[in-house]
Amino acid sequence: FFFFFFVLASHVMCVCVFLMAAFACLACCLDVLNTEATSITDCVRFLICCLRIRILLTLLLHVSVATQAYELFLCRISQFGDVMKPFVHIRRTPCEGTNKTHKPSPKTSAAEGPNVTFVVSVRHADNFAYLIIDDKSHTAAVVDPADADAVKTALIAHKAKLTAILTTHRHADHSGGNHALLKAFPSTPVYGGLGVPGLTEAVGQGDVITVGRLQFQVMSCPGHTVESVVFVLSAPSRVPSVFCGDVLFVGGSGKFFEGAPAVMFDSLAKLAVLNPATLVWPGHEYALGNLRFAATIEPQNERVHAQLRRAYDAAKHNTAFVPSTVAEELVSNLFLKASAEPSSDAAIAELGRLRKLKDAF
């Protein structure tokens, strides 16, 4: 009710201002038309009237533009609830291969046990950033912080201290929050490939990043971009996790913007040989579209259809469809399946064919 009253009152106010300006402009026009320049004083009066007309016409233009902008603003407010719903979606998942979802809490629940390393997925539209938090030291690393404010909100909710920024590639929807986080946490190192905004430590194949008890092994995976890397997390007594950026999605892979199919084939092949239990944390929520495509290519693949049903259910309830596992992706992700084959011209050509089909899907 209050929102409706606010919108109505705002529109009435804009209309009133517009009408007042229009009437004032009309009065000036009539004044000018009735003016007979018979002396210097009359000439000055005539010029003043012309100036008033110019000012009022400018005011009319500004009111018109402001009204349109204001209506757009009100439209955005009316969508506020829908916008904010995916804006900061926080999911807390222990790194132990379970699918338990926990509400944001700064404390460790009894079900998780003490000193649990866990992942917080911070969702902004269809993008994912990930906080990896060590409950023992309360230190955290963030992967692909596109939205700095959303990451800060998650850090506060979990009383964690940011000690590292890991960026899979330079695109703004993965690195857009780097500079803002550096401003808020000036001494925080930024790891990634060359060209990443705010980069302080360039990393590549085989490098290891240590954050508290956590270790991230870097794998160079070009194809989407030339500098793309993924981070494989190892933590004490926990199933490993891989943070893929745009190299691997649930049910799909990123576009080959800066690499031929052979380049992406080699990158995906590295992920295909990871521990099958490894949790897969992609950079985007593209599962539904990817699996719908996969179902058209392999209509008899029951694992694809099972994943597709789960993706539809997740979308229905506005929940994130992460994480997956390497084992699951090897049977339901056509791109990873193709890259798990021995390297050959035929296998590479098949990967390229799938990419073209998916781009046109």
Short mmCIF file of N, CA, C and O in Angstrom, two decimals, residues 84-141:
data_model
loop_
_atom_site.label_atom_id
_atom_site.label_comp_id
_atom_site.label_asym_id
_atom_site.label_seq_id
_atom_site.Cartn_x
_atom_site.Cartn_y
_atom_site.Cartn_z
N MET A 84 17.13 -8.69 -5.60
CA MET A 84 17.94 -9.00 -4.43
C MET A 84 17.95 -10.48 -4.10
O MET A 84 18.86 -10.97 -3.46
N LYS A 85 16.94 -11.20 -4.56
CA LYS A 85 16.87 -12.62 -4.23
C LYS A 85 18.10 -13.37 -4.70
O LYS A 85 18.70 -14.14 -3.95
N PRO A 86 18.54 -13.17 -5.99
CA PRO A 86 19.76 -13.85 -6.40
C PRO A 86 21.02 -13.05 -6.13
O PRO A 86 22.11 -13.52 -6.39
N PHE A 87 20.86 -11.80 -5.61
CA PHE A 87 22.00 -10.90 -5.52
C PHE A 87 23.06 -11.43 -4.57
O PHE A 87 24.24 -11.46 -4.89
N VAL A 88 22.67 -11.85 -3.41
CA VAL A 88 23.61 -12.43 -2.45
C VAL A 88 22.99 -13.72 -1.94
O VAL A 88 22.29 -13.73 -0.93
N HIS A 89 23.22 -14.78 -2.67
CA HIS A 89 22.73 -16.09 -2.27
C HIS A 89 23.90 -16.83 -1.65
O HIS A 89 24.88 -17.14 -2.33
N ILE A 90 23.85 -17.06 -0.35
CA ILE A 90 24.98 -17.66 0.35
C ILE A 90 24.66 -19.11 0.67
O ILE A 90 23.65 -19.41 1.29
N ARG A 91 25.52 -19.99 0.20
CA ARG A 91 25.35 -21.41 0.48
C ARG A 91 26.62 -21.92 1.13
O ARG A 91 27.72 -21.74 0.59
N ARG A 92 26.48 -22.57 2.25
CA ARG A 92 27.63 -23.03 3.02
C ARG A 92 27.68 -24.54 2.90
O ARG A 92 26.77 -25.24 3.27
N THR A 93 28.78 -25.07 2.36
CA THR A 93 28.90 -26.49 2.11
C THR A 93 30.21 -27.01 2.66
O THR A 93 31.27 -26.53 2.26
N PRO A 94 30.19 -28.00 3.57
CA PRO A 94 31.43 -28.59 4.03
C PRO A 94 32.17 -29.25 2.87
O PRO A 94 31.54 -29.83 2.00
N CYS A 95 33.50 -29.18 2.85
CA CYS A 95 34.27 -29.80 1.77
C CYS A 95 34.48 -31.27 2.08
O CYS A 95 35.60 -31.73 2.30
N GLU A 96 33.41 -32.03 2.14
CA GLU A 96 33.53 -33.44 2.48
C GLU A 96 32.63 -34.29 1.61
O GLU A 96 32.26 -35.41 1.96
N GLY A 97 32.22 -33.74 0.46
CA GLY A 97 31.47 -34.53 -0.49
C GLY A 97 30.01 -34.67 -0.17
O GLY A 97 29.31 -35.48 -0.77
N THR A 98 29.47 -33.90 0.78
CA THR A 98 28.06 -33.99 1.11
C THR A 98 27.30 -32.92 0.37
O THR A 98 27.88 -32.01 -0.20
N ASN A 99 25.99 -33.00 0.38
CA ASN A 99 25.14 -32.00 -0.26
C ASN A 99 24.38 -31.19 0.76
O ASN A 99 23.34 -30.62 0.47
N LYS A 100 24.86 -31.16 2.01
CA LYS A 100 24.17 -30.42 3.06
C LYS A 100 24.29 -28.93 2.79
O LYS A 100 25.33 -28.42 2.44
N THR A 101 23.17 -28.23 2.96
CA THR A 101 23.15 -26.78 2.80
C THR A 101 22.82 -26.15 4.13
O THR A 101 21.90 -26.57 4.82
N HIS A 102 23.56 -25.12 4.51
CA HIS A 102 23.38 -24.50 5.80
C HIS A 102 23.10 -23.02 5.62
O HIS A 102 23.63 -22.38 4.73
N LYS A 103 22.26 -22.49 6.47
CA LYS A 103 22.02 -21.05 6.47
C LYS A 103 23.29 -20.34 6.94
O LYS A 103 24.05 -20.89 7.73
N PRO A 104 23.51 -19.12 6.46
CA PRO A 104 24.71 -18.39 6.88
C PRO A 104 24.79 -18.29 8.39
O PRO A 104 23.84 -17.87 9.05
N SER A 105 25.90 -18.67 8.93
CA SER A 105 26.09 -18.60 10.37
C SER A 105 27.56 -18.42 10.67
O SER A 105 28.40 -19.06 10.05
N PRO A 106 27.90 -17.57 11.61
CA PRO A 106 29.31 -17.39 11.94
C PRO A 106 29.85 -18.54 12.78
O PRO A 106 31.03 -18.63 13.00
N LYS A 107 28.98 -19.43 13.25
CA LYS A 107 29.41 -20.52 14.11
C LYS A 107 29.35 -21.85 13.35
O LYS A 107 28.55 -22.04 12.46
N THR A 108 30.20 -22.78 13.76
CA THR A 108 30.18 -24.11 13.17
C THR A 108 29.07 -24.93 13.82
O THR A 108 29.00 -25.02 15.04
N SER A 109 28.22 -25.54 13.02
CA SER A 109 27.14 -26.35 13.59
C SER A 109 27.70 -27.67 14.07
O SER A 109 28.76 -28.14 13.64
N ALA A 110 26.95 -28.32 14.96
CA ALA A 110 27.40 -29.60 15.52
C ALA A 110 27.52 -30.67 14.46
O ALA A 110 28.36 -31.56 14.55
N ALA A 111 26.71 -30.56 13.42
CA ALA A 111 26.74 -31.56 12.36
C ALA A 111 28.05 -31.52 11.58
O ALA A 111 28.49 -32.51 11.03
N GLU A 112 28.68 -30.35 11.57
CA GLU A 112 29.90 -30.22 10.80
C GLU A 112 31.13 -30.63 11.62
O GLU A 112 32.13 -31.03 11.05
N GLY A 113 31.04 -30.51 12.92
CA GLY A 113 32.20 -30.82 13.72
C GLY A 113 33.15 -29.64 13.79
O GLY A 113 33.01 -28.66 13.08
N PRO A 114 34.18 -29.72 14.64
CA PRO A 114 35.11 -28.60 14.81
C PRO A 114 36.12 -28.53 13.66
O PRO A 114 36.43 -29.52 13.01
N ASN A 115 36.62 -27.33 13.44
CA ASN A 115 37.71 -27.10 12.49
C ASN A 115 37.40 -27.61 11.08
O ASN A 115 38.23 -28.23 10.43
N VAL A 116 36.19 -27.38 10.62
CA VAL A 116 35.78 -27.83 9.29
C VAL A 116 36.11 -26.76 8.27
O VAL A 116 35.82 -25.58 8.48
N THR A 117 36.71 -27.17 7.18
CA THR A 117 36.89 -26.26 6.06
C THR A 117 35.63 -26.32 5.21
O THR A 117 35.14 -27.39 4.88
N PHE A 118 35.08 -25.16 4.88
CA PHE A 118 33.85 -25.18 4.10
C PHE A 118 33.86 -24.08 3.05
O PHE A 118 34.65 -23.14 3.10
N VAL A 119 32.97 -24.25 2.09
CA VAL A 119 32.87 -23.34 0.97
C VAL A 119 31.57 -22.57 1.06
O VAL A 119 30.52 -23.15 1.32
N VAL A 120 31.63 -21.27 0.88
CA VAL A 120 30.44 -20.43 0.83
C VAL A 120 30.32 -19.92 -0.60
O VAL A 120 31.20 -19.23 -1.10
N SER A 121 29.24 -20.31 -1.27
CA SER A 121 29.03 -19.80 -2.62
C SER A 121 28.23 -18.51 -2.54
O SER A 121 27.18 -18.45 -1.93
N VAL A 122 28.77 -17.46 -3.13
CA VAL A 122 28.14 -16.14 -3.14
C VAL A 122 27.64 -15.90 -4.56
O VAL A 122 28.43 -15.70 -5.47
N ARG A 123 26.33 -15.91 -4.71
CA ARG A 123 25.75 -15.85 -6.05
C ARG A 123 25.28 -14.44 -6.38
O ARG A 123 24.57 -13.81 -5.61
N HIS A 124 25.70 -13.95 -7.54
CA HIS A 124 25.26 -12.65 -8.05
C HIS A 124 24.73 -12.88 -9.46
O HIS A 124 25.51 -13.13 -10.37
N ALA A 125 23.39 -12.81 -9.62
CA ALA A 125 22.76 -13.18 -10.89
C ALA A 125 23.15 -14.61 -11.20
O ALA A 125 22.88 -15.49 -10.41
N ASP A 126 23.82 -14.87 -12.36
CA ASP A 126 24.21 -16.26 -12.65
C ASP A 126 25.70 -16.49 -12.38
O ASP A 126 26.25 -17.51 -12.77
N ASN A 127 26.34 -15.54 -11.71
CA ASN A 127 27.76 -15.68 -11.37
C ASN A 127 27.95 -16.27 -9.98
O ASN A 127 27.17 -16.00 -9.07
N PHE A 128 29.04 -17.01 -9.82
CA PHE A 128 29.41 -17.51 -8.50
C PHE A 128 30.77 -16.97 -8.10
O PHE A 128 31.72 -16.99 -8.89
N ALA A 129 30.85 -16.47 -6.87
CA ALA A 129 32.13 -16.29 -6.20
C ALA A 129 32.14 -17.29 -5.06
O ALA A 129 31.07 -17.71 -4.58
N TYR A 130 33.31 -17.68 -4.62
CA TYR A 130 33.39 -18.68 -3.55
C TYR A 130 34.34 -18.20 -2.45
O TYR A 130 35.47 -17.77 -2.72
N LEU A 131 33.85 -18.29 -1.22
CA LEU A 131 34.70 -18.10 -0.05
C LEU A 131 35.08 -19.47 0.48
O LEU A 131 34.19 -20.30 0.72
N ILE A 132 36.36 -19.71 0.65
CA ILE A 132 36.82 -20.95 1.24
C ILE A 132 37.38 -20.59 2.60
O ILE A 132 38.37 -19.85 2.71
N ILE A 133 36.71 -21.08 3.63
CA ILE A 133 36.99 -20.61 5.00
C ILE A 133 37.55 -21.75 5.84
O ILE A 133 37.01 -22.86 5.84
N ASP A 134 38.61 -21.46 6.55
CA ASP A 134 39.18 -22.38 7.52
C ASP A 134 38.64 -22.00 8.89
O ASP A 134 38.98 -20.96 9.44
N ASP A 135 37.77 -22.86 9.44
CA ASP A 135 37.15 -22.54 10.73
C ASP A 135 38.14 -22.45 11.87
O ASP A 135 37.88 -21.82 12.88
N LYS A 136 39.28 -23.11 11.74
CA LYS A 136 40.25 -23.10 12.84
C LYS A 136 40.92 -21.74 12.96
O LYS A 136 41.06 -21.19 14.06
N SER A 137 41.32 -21.18 11.82
CA SER A 137 42.03 -19.90 11.85
C SER A 137 41.13 -18.72 11.47
O SER A 137 41.55 -17.57 11.59
N HIS A 138 39.91 -19.03 10.99
CA HIS A 138 38.97 -17.99 10.53
C HIS A 138 39.55 -17.17 9.38
O HIS A 138 39.17 -16.01 9.18
N THR A 139 40.48 -17.76 8.64
CA THR A 139 41.00 -17.11 7.44
C THR A 139 40.21 -17.60 6.23
O THR A 139 39.64 -18.69 6.25
N ALA A 140 40.20 -16.78 5.19
CA ALA A 140 39.40 -17.12 4.02
C ALA A 140 40.11 -16.67 2.76
O ALA A 140 40.80 -15.65 2.73
N ALA A 141 39.92 -17.45 1.71
CA ALA A 141 40.30 -17.06 0.36
C ALA A 141 39.03 -16.92 -0.45
O ALA A 141 38.06 -17.64 -0.23
#
